[in-house]
Amino acid sequence: MSNLSAVSSQSLAVANPWAMVPPLGNLDAYISAANRLPLLSQEEERNFARRLRDEGDLQAAGALILSHLRLVISISRQYLGYGLPHGDLIQEGNIGLMKAVRRFDPDQGVRLVSYAIHWIKAEIHEYILKNWRMVKVATTKAQRKLFFNLRSLKQGFKAEAVDADTHRETLNSEEIGLVAEHLNVKREEVVEMETRLSGGDVMLDPTPSDGDDEAFGPIAYLADATQEPTAQLESRQRDRLSTDGIATALETLDPRSRRIVEERWLKVNDDGSGGMTLHELAADYGVSAERIRQIESAAMKKMKKALAEYA
């Protein structure tokens, strides 16, 4: 076991592991402490998960949760643009993390980080859905007062409009001034609130209708998928394979096979065109184009095997 692994086992499996993290009220201190907590190795994670599953060991559960608090913080940052406190988003994400730890099966062959992402995001999404209406319509005390009074005042104006045999859905300039004066707010605030109220609600998570199993709503793009830890890991893995991995795979080929692959797939001329064609390579080596194709196919299979071993 490495030194880091030894530290993580000793630090996270103490009698009261929660004492290592300050209360969430001090957000900066909480984030700083969570980011300093050691990560668990795969073997340690599996052992803690089995202790929780088989023995109900709450210290093991605490170790799993603490080592993934930084994941919750990372995911919660993706939702800061929705007007909700960062601390509340972290709290909801922590609930999702605890649900994931409770349901995690260490014998499935996946890491807890991959499994927990779904539960963390699900809890944060649910929290946003419950608070979306209030966030978009009334975020301050003055706005809430305007929200609750504007509707009743508009009903009075509509009744007067009916008596005058006119039909209007929006307030005119005079009525806006009366509302602003009555509620002691600015005219611009009345206009903004009326616009919000008349805009209607948007269902973030639409329920699929009959025959439509692919209903799509804004919930699908609440977060930037490219910033998810798994997506970033996959991106780094692809970059690594496309550089060092390709170079390593090319070293397994003989000179002729390597040149054919480079000419056919890796070479780009100044004018944007590719390398040599099968017929050009065939003429260069004094063989048929079919023979060049066979050599290329065998080389690609060999490279594919080398890339799989490299990954």
mmCIF file of C-alpha atoms in Angstrom:
data_model
loop_
_atom_site.group_PDB
_atom_site.id
_atom_site.type_symbol
_atom_site.label_atom_id
_atom_site.label_comp_id
_atom_site.label_asym_id
_atom_site.label_seq_id
_atom_site.Cartn_x
_atom_site.Cartn_y
_atom_site.Cartn_z
ATOM 1 C CA MET A 1 0.000 0.000 0.000
ATOM 2 C CA SER A 2 1.336 3.429 -0.903
ATOM 3 C CA ASN A 3 1.944 6.170 1.660
ATOM 4 C CA LEU A 4 -1.085 8.060 0.362
ATOM 5 C CA SER A 5 -3.269 5.007 0.743
ATOM 6 C CA ALA A 6 -2.046 4.458 4.268
ATOM 7 C CA VAL A 7 -2.833 8.050 5.157
ATOM 8 C CA SER A 8 -6.325 7.795 3.702
ATOM 9 C CA SER A 9 -7.180 4.659 5.651
ATOM 10 C CA GLN A 10 -5.954 6.094 8.932
ATOM 11 C CA SER A 11 -7.481 9.528 8.394
ATOM 12 C CA LEU A 12 -10.932 8.569 7.124
ATOM 13 C CA ALA A 13 -11.595 5.604 9.396
ATOM 14 C CA VAL A 14 -11.127 7.411 12.724
ATOM 15 C CA ALA A 15 -13.750 7.266 15.456
ATOM 16 C CA ASN A 16 -15.324 10.554 14.358
ATOM 17 C CA PRO A 17 -14.297 11.230 10.736
ATOM 18 C CA TRP A 18 -16.804 14.103 10.434
ATOM 19 C CA ALA A 19 -14.682 16.187 12.808
ATOM 20 C CA MET A 20 -12.254 16.630 9.912
ATOM 21 C CA VAL A 21 -14.732 18.834 8.017
ATOM 22 C CA PRO A 22 -16.002 22.185 9.406
ATOM 23 C CA PRO A 23 -19.712 23.106 9.277
ATOM 24 C CA LEU A 24 -21.094 24.106 5.885
ATOM 25 C CA GLY A 25 -21.958 27.563 7.262
ATOM 26 C CA ASN A 26 -18.349 28.571 6.660
ATOM 27 C CA LEU A 27 -18.343 27.679 2.976
ATOM 28 C CA ASP A 28 -14.729 28.569 2.168
ATOM 29 C CA ALA A 29 -13.396 26.597 5.120
ATOM 30 C CA TYR A 30 -15.638 23.648 4.230
ATOM 31 C CA ILE A 31 -14.458 23.557 0.598
ATOM 32 C CA SER A 32 -10.809 23.931 1.637
ATOM 33 C CA ALA A 33 -11.095 21.072 4.151
ATOM 34 C CA ALA A 34 -12.981 18.824 1.718
ATOM 35 C CA ASN A 35 -10.326 19.317 -0.962
ATOM 36 C CA ARG A 36 -7.601 18.335 1.490
ATOM 37 C CA LEU A 37 -9.227 15.021 2.368
ATOM 38 C CA PRO A 38 -7.264 12.100 0.904
ATOM 39 C CA LEU A 39 -8.696 9.964 -1.874
ATOM 40 C CA LEU A 40 -9.209 6.244 -1.449
ATOM 41 C CA SER A 41 -7.536 3.658 -3.611
ATOM 42 C CA GLN A 42 -9.779 1.214 -5.426
ATOM 43 C CA GLU A 43 -8.960 -1.550 -2.957
ATOM 44 C CA GLU A 44 -9.669 0.670 0.073
ATOM 45 C CA GLU A 45 -12.928 1.815 -1.487
ATOM 46 C CA ARG A 46 -13.970 -1.785 -2.083
ATOM 47 C CA ASN A 47 -13.099 -2.820 1.488
ATOM 48 C CA PHE A 48 -15.034 0.077 3.038
ATOM 49 C CA ALA A 49 -18.045 -0.615 0.809
ATOM 50 C CA ARG A 50 -18.075 -4.292 1.779
ATOM 51 C CA ARG A 51 -17.852 -3.401 5.467
ATOM 52 C CA LEU A 52 -20.848 -1.106 5.063
ATOM 53 C CA ARG A 53 -22.848 -3.648 3.076
ATOM 54 C CA ASP A 54 -22.029 -6.726 5.149
ATOM 55 C CA GLU A 55 -21.617 -5.262 8.643
ATOM 56 C CA GLY A 56 -23.484 -1.956 8.515
ATOM 57 C CA ASP A 57 -20.267 -0.173 9.515
ATOM 58 C CA LEU A 58 -21.088 3.548 9.675
ATOM 59 C CA GLN A 59 -17.411 4.502 9.980
ATOM 60 C CA ALA A 60 -16.851 2.838 6.617
ATOM 61 C CA ALA A 61 -19.763 4.825 5.183
ATOM 62 C CA GLY A 62 -18.235 8.010 6.570
ATOM 63 C CA ALA A 63 -14.900 7.225 4.943
ATOM 64 C CA LEU A 64 -16.563 6.712 1.554
ATOM 65 C CA ILE A 65 -18.567 9.919 1.837
ATOM 66 C CA LEU A 66 -15.697 12.092 3.034
ATOM 67 C CA SER A 67 -13.385 10.968 0.249
ATOM 68 C CA HIS A 68 -15.990 12.077 -2.335
ATOM 69 C CA LEU A 69 -17.019 15.457 -0.893
ATOM 70 C CA ARG A 70 -14.802 17.209 -3.443
ATOM 71 C CA LEU A 71 -16.829 15.507 -6.204
ATOM 72 C CA VAL A 72 -20.030 17.067 -4.849
ATOM 73 C CA ILE A 73 -18.366 20.491 -4.717
ATOM 74 C CA SER A 74 -17.169 20.128 -8.307
ATOM 75 C CA ILE A 75 -20.605 19.126 -9.615
ATOM 76 C CA SER A 76 -22.450 21.776 -7.607
ATOM 77 C CA ARG A 77 -20.365 24.540 -9.230
ATOM 78 C CA GLN A 78 -21.995 23.692 -12.552
ATOM 79 C CA TYR A 79 -25.333 24.971 -11.210
ATOM 80 C CA LEU A 80 -24.282 28.301 -9.705
ATOM 81 C CA GLY A 81 -26.046 30.262 -12.440
ATOM 82 C CA TYR A 82 -29.544 29.486 -11.171
ATOM 83 C CA GLY A 83 -29.680 31.909 -8.267
ATOM 84 C CA LEU A 84 -29.434 29.281 -5.535
ATOM 85 C CA PRO A 85 -26.889 29.422 -2.688
ATOM 86 C CA HIS A 86 -23.792 27.316 -3.295
ATOM 87 C CA GLY A 87 -24.028 25.873 0.199
ATOM 88 C CA ASP A 88 -27.567 24.632 -0.460
ATOM 89 C CA LEU A 89 -26.483 23.016 -3.721
ATOM 90 C CA ILE A 90 -23.649 21.248 -1.891
ATOM 91 C CA GLN A 91 -26.026 20.052 0.814
ATOM 92 C CA GLU A 92 -28.411 18.587 -1.747
ATOM 93 C CA GLY A 93 -25.499 16.987 -3.580
ATOM 94 C CA ASN A 94 -24.270 15.455 -0.313
ATOM 95 C CA ILE A 95 -27.683 13.854 0.147
ATOM 96 C CA GLY A 96 -27.317 12.302 -3.295
ATOM 97 C CA LEU A 97 -23.813 11.112 -2.392
ATOM 98 C CA MET A 98 -25.110 9.430 0.778
ATOM 99 C CA LYS A 99 -27.829 7.676 -1.225
ATOM 100 C CA ALA A 100 -25.200 6.472 -3.675
ATOM 101 C CA VAL A 101 -22.972 5.143 -0.890
ATOM 102 C CA ARG A 102 -25.917 3.281 0.632
ATOM 103 C CA ARG A 103 -26.782 1.618 -2.701
ATOM 104 C CA PHE A 104 -23.243 1.067 -4.007
ATOM 105 C CA ASP A 105 -22.257 -2.533 -4.800
ATOM 106 C CA PRO A 106 -18.455 -2.919 -4.656
ATOM 107 C CA ASP A 107 -18.590 -6.171 -6.610
ATOM 108 C CA GLN A 108 -19.963 -4.606 -9.796
ATOM 109 C CA GLY A 109 -16.497 -3.579 -10.966
ATOM 110 C CA VAL A 110 -17.101 0.196 -11.128
ATOM 111 C CA ARG A 111 -15.719 2.980 -8.964
ATOM 112 C CA LEU A 112 -17.993 4.852 -6.598
ATOM 113 C CA VAL A 113 -17.243 8.145 -8.385
ATOM 114 C CA SER A 114 -18.928 6.892 -11.576
ATOM 115 C CA TYR A 115 -21.939 5.581 -9.678
ATOM 116 C CA ALA A 116 -22.349 8.617 -7.426
ATOM 117 C CA ILE A 117 -22.454 11.228 -10.188
ATOM 118 C CA HIS A 118 -26.004 10.206 -11.138
ATOM 119 C CA TRP A 119 -27.327 10.427 -7.574
ATOM 120 C CA ILE A 120 -25.597 13.737 -6.843
ATOM 121 C CA LYS A 121 -26.955 15.388 -9.980
ATOM 122 C CA ALA A 122 -30.424 13.899 -9.426
ATOM 123 C CA GLU A 123 -30.705 15.513 -5.988
ATOM 124 C CA ILE A 124 -29.432 18.871 -7.241
ATOM 125 C CA HIS A 125 -31.855 18.756 -10.186
ATOM 126 C CA GLU A 126 -34.749 18.014 -7.843
ATOM 127 C CA TYR A 127 -33.768 20.946 -5.643
ATOM 128 C CA ILE A 128 -33.614 23.309 -8.631
ATOM 129 C CA LEU A 129 -36.990 22.085 -9.878
ATOM 130 C CA LYS A 130 -38.617 22.760 -6.498
ATOM 131 C CA ASN A 131 -37.143 26.254 -6.284
ATOM 132 C CA TRP A 132 -37.204 27.325 -9.955
ATOM 133 C CA ARG A 133 -40.509 29.174 -9.788
ATOM 134 C CA MET A 134 -39.472 31.267 -6.800
ATOM 135 C CA VAL A 135 -36.040 31.954 -8.250
ATOM 136 C CA LYS A 136 -37.354 33.227 -11.559
ATOM 137 C CA VAL A 137 -40.314 35.245 -10.250
ATOM 138 C CA ALA A 138 -39.439 36.624 -6.842
ATOM 139 C CA THR A 139 -35.957 36.648 -5.364
ATOM 140 C CA THR A 140 -36.176 39.585 -2.938
ATOM 141 C CA LYS A 141 -38.689 40.709 -0.326
ATOM 142 C CA ALA A 142 -39.772 43.647 -2.499
ATOM 143 C CA GLN A 143 -40.263 41.371 -5.506
ATOM 144 C CA ARG A 144 -42.324 38.902 -3.478
ATOM 145 C CA LYS A 145 -44.537 41.760 -2.251
ATOM 146 C CA LEU A 146 -44.955 42.965 -5.821
ATOM 147 C CA PHE A 147 -45.655 39.432 -7.018
ATOM 148 C CA PHE A 148 -48.434 38.750 -4.525
ATOM 149 C CA ASN A 149 -50.116 42.150 -4.994
ATOM 150 C CA LEU A 150 -49.772 42.684 -8.724
ATOM 151 C CA ARG A 151 -52.193 39.905 -9.616
ATOM 152 C CA SER A 152 -55.010 41.280 -7.490
ATOM 153 C CA LEU A 153 -54.431 44.805 -8.787
ATOM 154 C CA LYS A 154 -54.465 43.570 -12.387
ATOM 155 C CA GLN A 155 -57.778 41.832 -11.751
ATOM 156 C CA GLY A 156 -59.241 45.189 -10.679
ATOM 157 C CA PHE A 157 -57.933 46.880 -13.810
ATOM 158 C CA LYS A 158 -59.345 44.083 -15.979
ATOM 159 C CA ALA A 159 -62.770 44.495 -14.382
ATOM 160 C CA GLU A 160 -62.683 48.213 -15.174
ATOM 161 C CA ALA A 161 -61.617 47.419 -18.750
ATOM 162 C CA VAL A 162 -64.579 45.059 -19.164
ATOM 163 C CA ASP A 163 -66.957 47.764 -17.932
ATOM 164 C CA ALA A 164 -65.403 50.122 -20.480
ATOM 165 C CA ASP A 165 -65.839 47.446 -23.176
ATOM 166 C CA THR A 166 -62.082 47.126 -23.808
ATOM 167 C CA HIS A 167 -59.952 44.014 -23.596
ATOM 168 C CA ARG A 168 -56.308 44.168 -22.545
ATOM 169 C CA GLU A 169 -53.985 41.592 -21.024
ATOM 170 C CA THR A 170 -51.175 43.988 -20.107
ATOM 171 C CA LEU A 171 -51.098 47.167 -18.069
ATOM 172 C CA ASN A 172 -50.953 50.510 -19.813
ATOM 173 C CA SER A 173 -48.598 53.291 -18.809
ATOM 174 C CA GLU A 174 -51.086 54.913 -16.431
ATOM 175 C CA GLU A 175 -51.858 51.646 -14.657
ATOM 176 C CA ILE A 176 -48.162 50.870 -14.284
ATOM 177 C CA GLY A 177 -47.701 54.225 -12.596
ATOM 178 C CA LEU A 178 -50.621 53.566 -10.220
ATOM 179 C CA VAL A 179 -49.267 50.157 -9.227
ATOM 180 C CA ALA A 180 -45.764 51.541 -8.660
ATOM 181 C CA GLU A 181 -47.137 54.332 -6.484
ATOM 182 C CA HIS A 182 -49.458 52.021 -4.544
ATOM 183 C CA LEU A 183 -46.724 49.463 -3.768
ATOM 184 C CA ASN A 184 -43.896 52.001 -3.434
ATOM 185 C CA VAL A 185 -41.710 50.413 -6.107
ATOM 186 C CA LYS A 186 -40.164 51.612 -9.362
ATOM 187 C CA ARG A 187 -42.077 51.544 -12.627
ATOM 188 C CA GLU A 188 -39.324 49.356 -14.122
ATOM 189 C CA GLU A 189 -39.885 46.745 -11.408
ATOM 190 C CA VAL A 190 -43.605 46.619 -12.198
ATOM 191 C CA VAL A 191 -42.898 46.110 -15.907
ATOM 192 C CA GLU A 192 -40.324 43.399 -15.187
ATOM 193 C CA MET A 193 -42.617 41.514 -12.807
ATOM 194 C CA GLU A 194 -45.559 41.691 -15.196
ATOM 195 C CA THR A 195 -43.335 40.294 -17.946
ATOM 196 C CA ARG A 196 -42.285 37.417 -15.707
ATOM 197 C CA LEU A 197 -45.858 36.648 -14.686
ATOM 198 C CA SER A 198 -47.172 36.734 -18.236
ATOM 199 C CA GLY A 199 -44.357 34.523 -19.486
ATOM 200 C CA GLY A 200 -45.727 31.369 -17.903
ATOM 201 C CA ASP A 201 -43.836 28.415 -16.525
ATOM 202 C CA VAL A 202 -41.473 26.159 -18.427
ATOM 203 C CA MET A 203 -41.463 22.523 -17.390
ATOM 204 C CA LEU A 204 -37.812 21.638 -16.850
ATOM 205 C CA ASP A 205 -38.413 17.907 -16.699
ATOM 206 C CA PRO A 206 -41.379 17.120 -19.000
ATOM 207 C CA THR A 207 -43.294 13.900 -18.521
ATOM 208 C CA PRO A 208 -43.243 11.826 -21.731
ATOM 209 C CA SER A 209 -46.629 11.822 -23.412
ATOM 210 C CA ASP A 210 -48.225 8.822 -25.053
ATOM 211 C CA GLY A 211 -46.026 7.585 -27.850
ATOM 212 C CA ASP A 212 -43.262 10.048 -27.016
ATOM 213 C CA ASP A 213 -40.536 8.385 -25.006
ATOM 214 C CA GLU A 214 -37.970 11.029 -25.925
ATOM 215 C CA ALA A 215 -39.537 14.102 -24.336
ATOM 216 C CA PHE A 216 -36.843 16.770 -24.010
ATOM 217 C CA GLY A 217 -36.703 19.666 -21.597
ATOM 218 C CA PRO A 218 -34.225 22.255 -20.256
ATOM 219 C CA ILE A 219 -33.223 19.863 -17.455
ATOM 220 C CA ALA A 220 -31.190 18.025 -20.092
ATOM 221 C CA TYR A 221 -28.819 20.949 -20.507
ATOM 222 C CA LEU A 222 -28.759 22.461 -17.016
ATOM 223 C CA ALA A 223 -25.139 21.475 -16.593
ATOM 224 C CA ASP A 224 -22.216 21.587 -18.969
ATOM 225 C CA ALA A 225 -21.518 17.920 -19.623
ATOM 226 C CA THR A 226 -17.950 18.674 -20.667
ATOM 227 C CA GLN A 227 -17.128 19.737 -17.105
ATOM 228 C CA GLU A 228 -18.184 16.467 -15.501
ATOM 229 C CA PRO A 229 -15.267 14.582 -13.935
ATOM 230 C CA THR A 230 -15.944 11.486 -16.055
ATOM 231 C CA ALA A 231 -16.085 13.526 -19.278
ATOM 232 C CA GLN A 232 -12.816 15.260 -18.420
ATOM 233 C CA LEU A 233 -11.151 11.934 -17.668
ATOM 234 C CA GLU A 234 -12.396 10.512 -20.965
ATOM 235 C CA SER A 235 -11.133 13.587 -22.822
ATOM 236 C CA ARG A 236 -7.683 13.298 -21.260
ATOM 237 C CA GLN A 237 -7.643 9.583 -22.072
ATOM 238 C CA ARG A 238 -8.494 10.280 -25.724
ATOM 239 C CA ASP A 239 -5.768 12.936 -25.945
ATOM 240 C CA ARG A 240 -3.264 10.530 -24.415
ATOM 241 C CA LEU A 241 -4.165 7.748 -26.848
ATOM 242 C CA SER A 242 -4.039 10.075 -29.853
ATOM 243 C CA THR A 243 -0.495 11.198 -29.016
ATOM 244 C CA ASP A 244 1.615 8.864 -26.892
ATOM 245 C CA GLY A 245 -0.630 5.892 -27.623
ATOM 246 C CA ILE A 246 -0.357 6.230 -31.410
ATOM 247 C CA ALA A 247 3.399 6.712 -31.197
ATOM 248 C CA THR A 248 3.743 3.576 -29.074
ATOM 249 C CA ALA A 249 1.554 1.564 -31.444
ATOM 250 C CA LEU A 250 3.572 2.694 -34.477
ATOM 251 C CA GLU A 251 6.770 1.426 -32.842
ATOM 252 C CA THR A 252 5.385 -2.131 -32.971
ATOM 253 C CA LEU A 253 5.309 -2.072 -36.796
ATOM 254 C CA ASP A 254 8.037 -2.901 -39.256
ATOM 255 C CA PRO A 255 9.363 0.034 -41.350
ATOM 256 C CA ARG A 256 7.266 -0.761 -44.421
ATOM 257 C CA SER A 257 3.995 -1.192 -42.503
ATOM 258 C CA ARG A 258 4.680 1.951 -40.502
ATOM 259 C CA ARG A 259 5.279 4.031 -43.625
ATOM 260 C CA ILE A 260 2.087 2.739 -45.245
ATOM 261 C CA VAL A 261 0.002 3.642 -42.175
ATOM 262 C CA GLU A 262 1.606 7.069 -41.871
ATOM 263 C CA GLU A 263 1.137 7.841 -45.564
ATOM 264 C CA ARG A 264 -2.457 6.611 -45.611
ATOM 265 C CA TRP A 265 -3.765 7.979 -42.277
ATOM 266 C CA LEU A 266 -1.364 10.357 -40.553
ATOM 267 C CA LYS A 267 0.218 12.489 -43.243
ATOM 268 C CA VAL A 268 -1.337 15.835 -44.227
ATOM 269 C CA ASN A 269 0.193 17.942 -46.993
ATOM 270 C CA ASP A 270 0.395 21.732 -46.978
ATOM 271 C CA ASP A 271 -2.599 21.958 -49.291
ATOM 272 C CA GLY A 272 -4.737 19.932 -46.894
ATOM 273 C CA SER A 273 -4.650 16.733 -48.945
ATOM 274 C CA GLY A 274 -3.679 13.373 -47.488
ATOM 275 C CA GLY A 275 -0.682 11.169 -48.184
ATOM 276 C CA MET A 276 -0.136 8.586 -50.886
ATOM 277 C CA THR A 277 -2.853 6.391 -52.367
ATOM 278 C CA LEU A 278 -2.815 2.599 -52.496
ATOM 279 C CA HIS A 279 -1.740 2.672 -56.139
ATOM 280 C CA GLU A 280 1.045 5.179 -55.483
ATOM 281 C CA LEU A 281 2.416 3.043 -52.655
ATOM 282 C CA ALA A 282 2.057 -0.092 -54.785
ATOM 283 C CA ALA A 283 4.122 1.489 -57.548
ATOM 284 C CA ASP A 284 6.707 2.647 -54.999
ATOM 285 C CA TYR A 285 7.164 -0.849 -53.547
ATOM 286 C CA GLY A 286 6.660 -2.738 -56.815
ATOM 287 C CA VAL A 287 3.639 -4.745 -55.594
ATOM 288 C CA SER A 288 -0.091 -4.696 -56.270
ATOM 289 C CA ALA A 289 -2.507 -2.258 -54.646
ATOM 290 C CA GLU A 290 -4.276 -5.229 -53.065
ATOM 291 C CA ARG A 291 -1.038 -6.271 -51.373
ATOM 292 C CA ILE A 292 -0.627 -2.775 -49.943
ATOM 293 C CA ARG A 293 -4.211 -2.952 -48.653
ATOM 294 C CA GLN A 294 -3.472 -6.289 -46.942
ATOM 295 C CA ILE A 295 -0.342 -4.914 -45.285
ATOM 296 C CA GLU A 296 -2.310 -1.864 -44.138
ATOM 297 C CA SER A 297 -5.105 -4.014 -42.698
ATOM 298 C CA ALA A 298 -2.666 -6.219 -40.775
ATOM 299 C CA ALA A 299 -0.833 -3.160 -39.453
ATOM 300 C CA MET A 300 -4.067 -1.553 -38.249
ATOM 301 C CA LYS A 301 -5.036 -4.721 -36.343
ATOM 302 C CA LYS A 302 -1.610 -4.808 -34.704
ATOM 303 C CA MET A 303 -1.874 -1.153 -33.730
ATOM 304 C CA LYS A 304 -5.370 -1.656 -32.323
ATOM 305 C CA LYS A 305 -4.074 -4.428 -30.062
ATOM 306 C CA ALA A 306 -1.126 -2.254 -28.968
ATOM 307 C CA LEU A 307 -3.469 0.678 -28.170
ATOM 308 C CA ALA A 308 -5.729 -1.591 -26.081
ATOM 309 C CA GLU A 309 -2.718 -2.716 -24.046
ATOM 310 C CA TYR A 310 -1.519 0.878 -23.703
ATOM 311 C CA ALA A 311 -4.906 2.059 -22.440
#
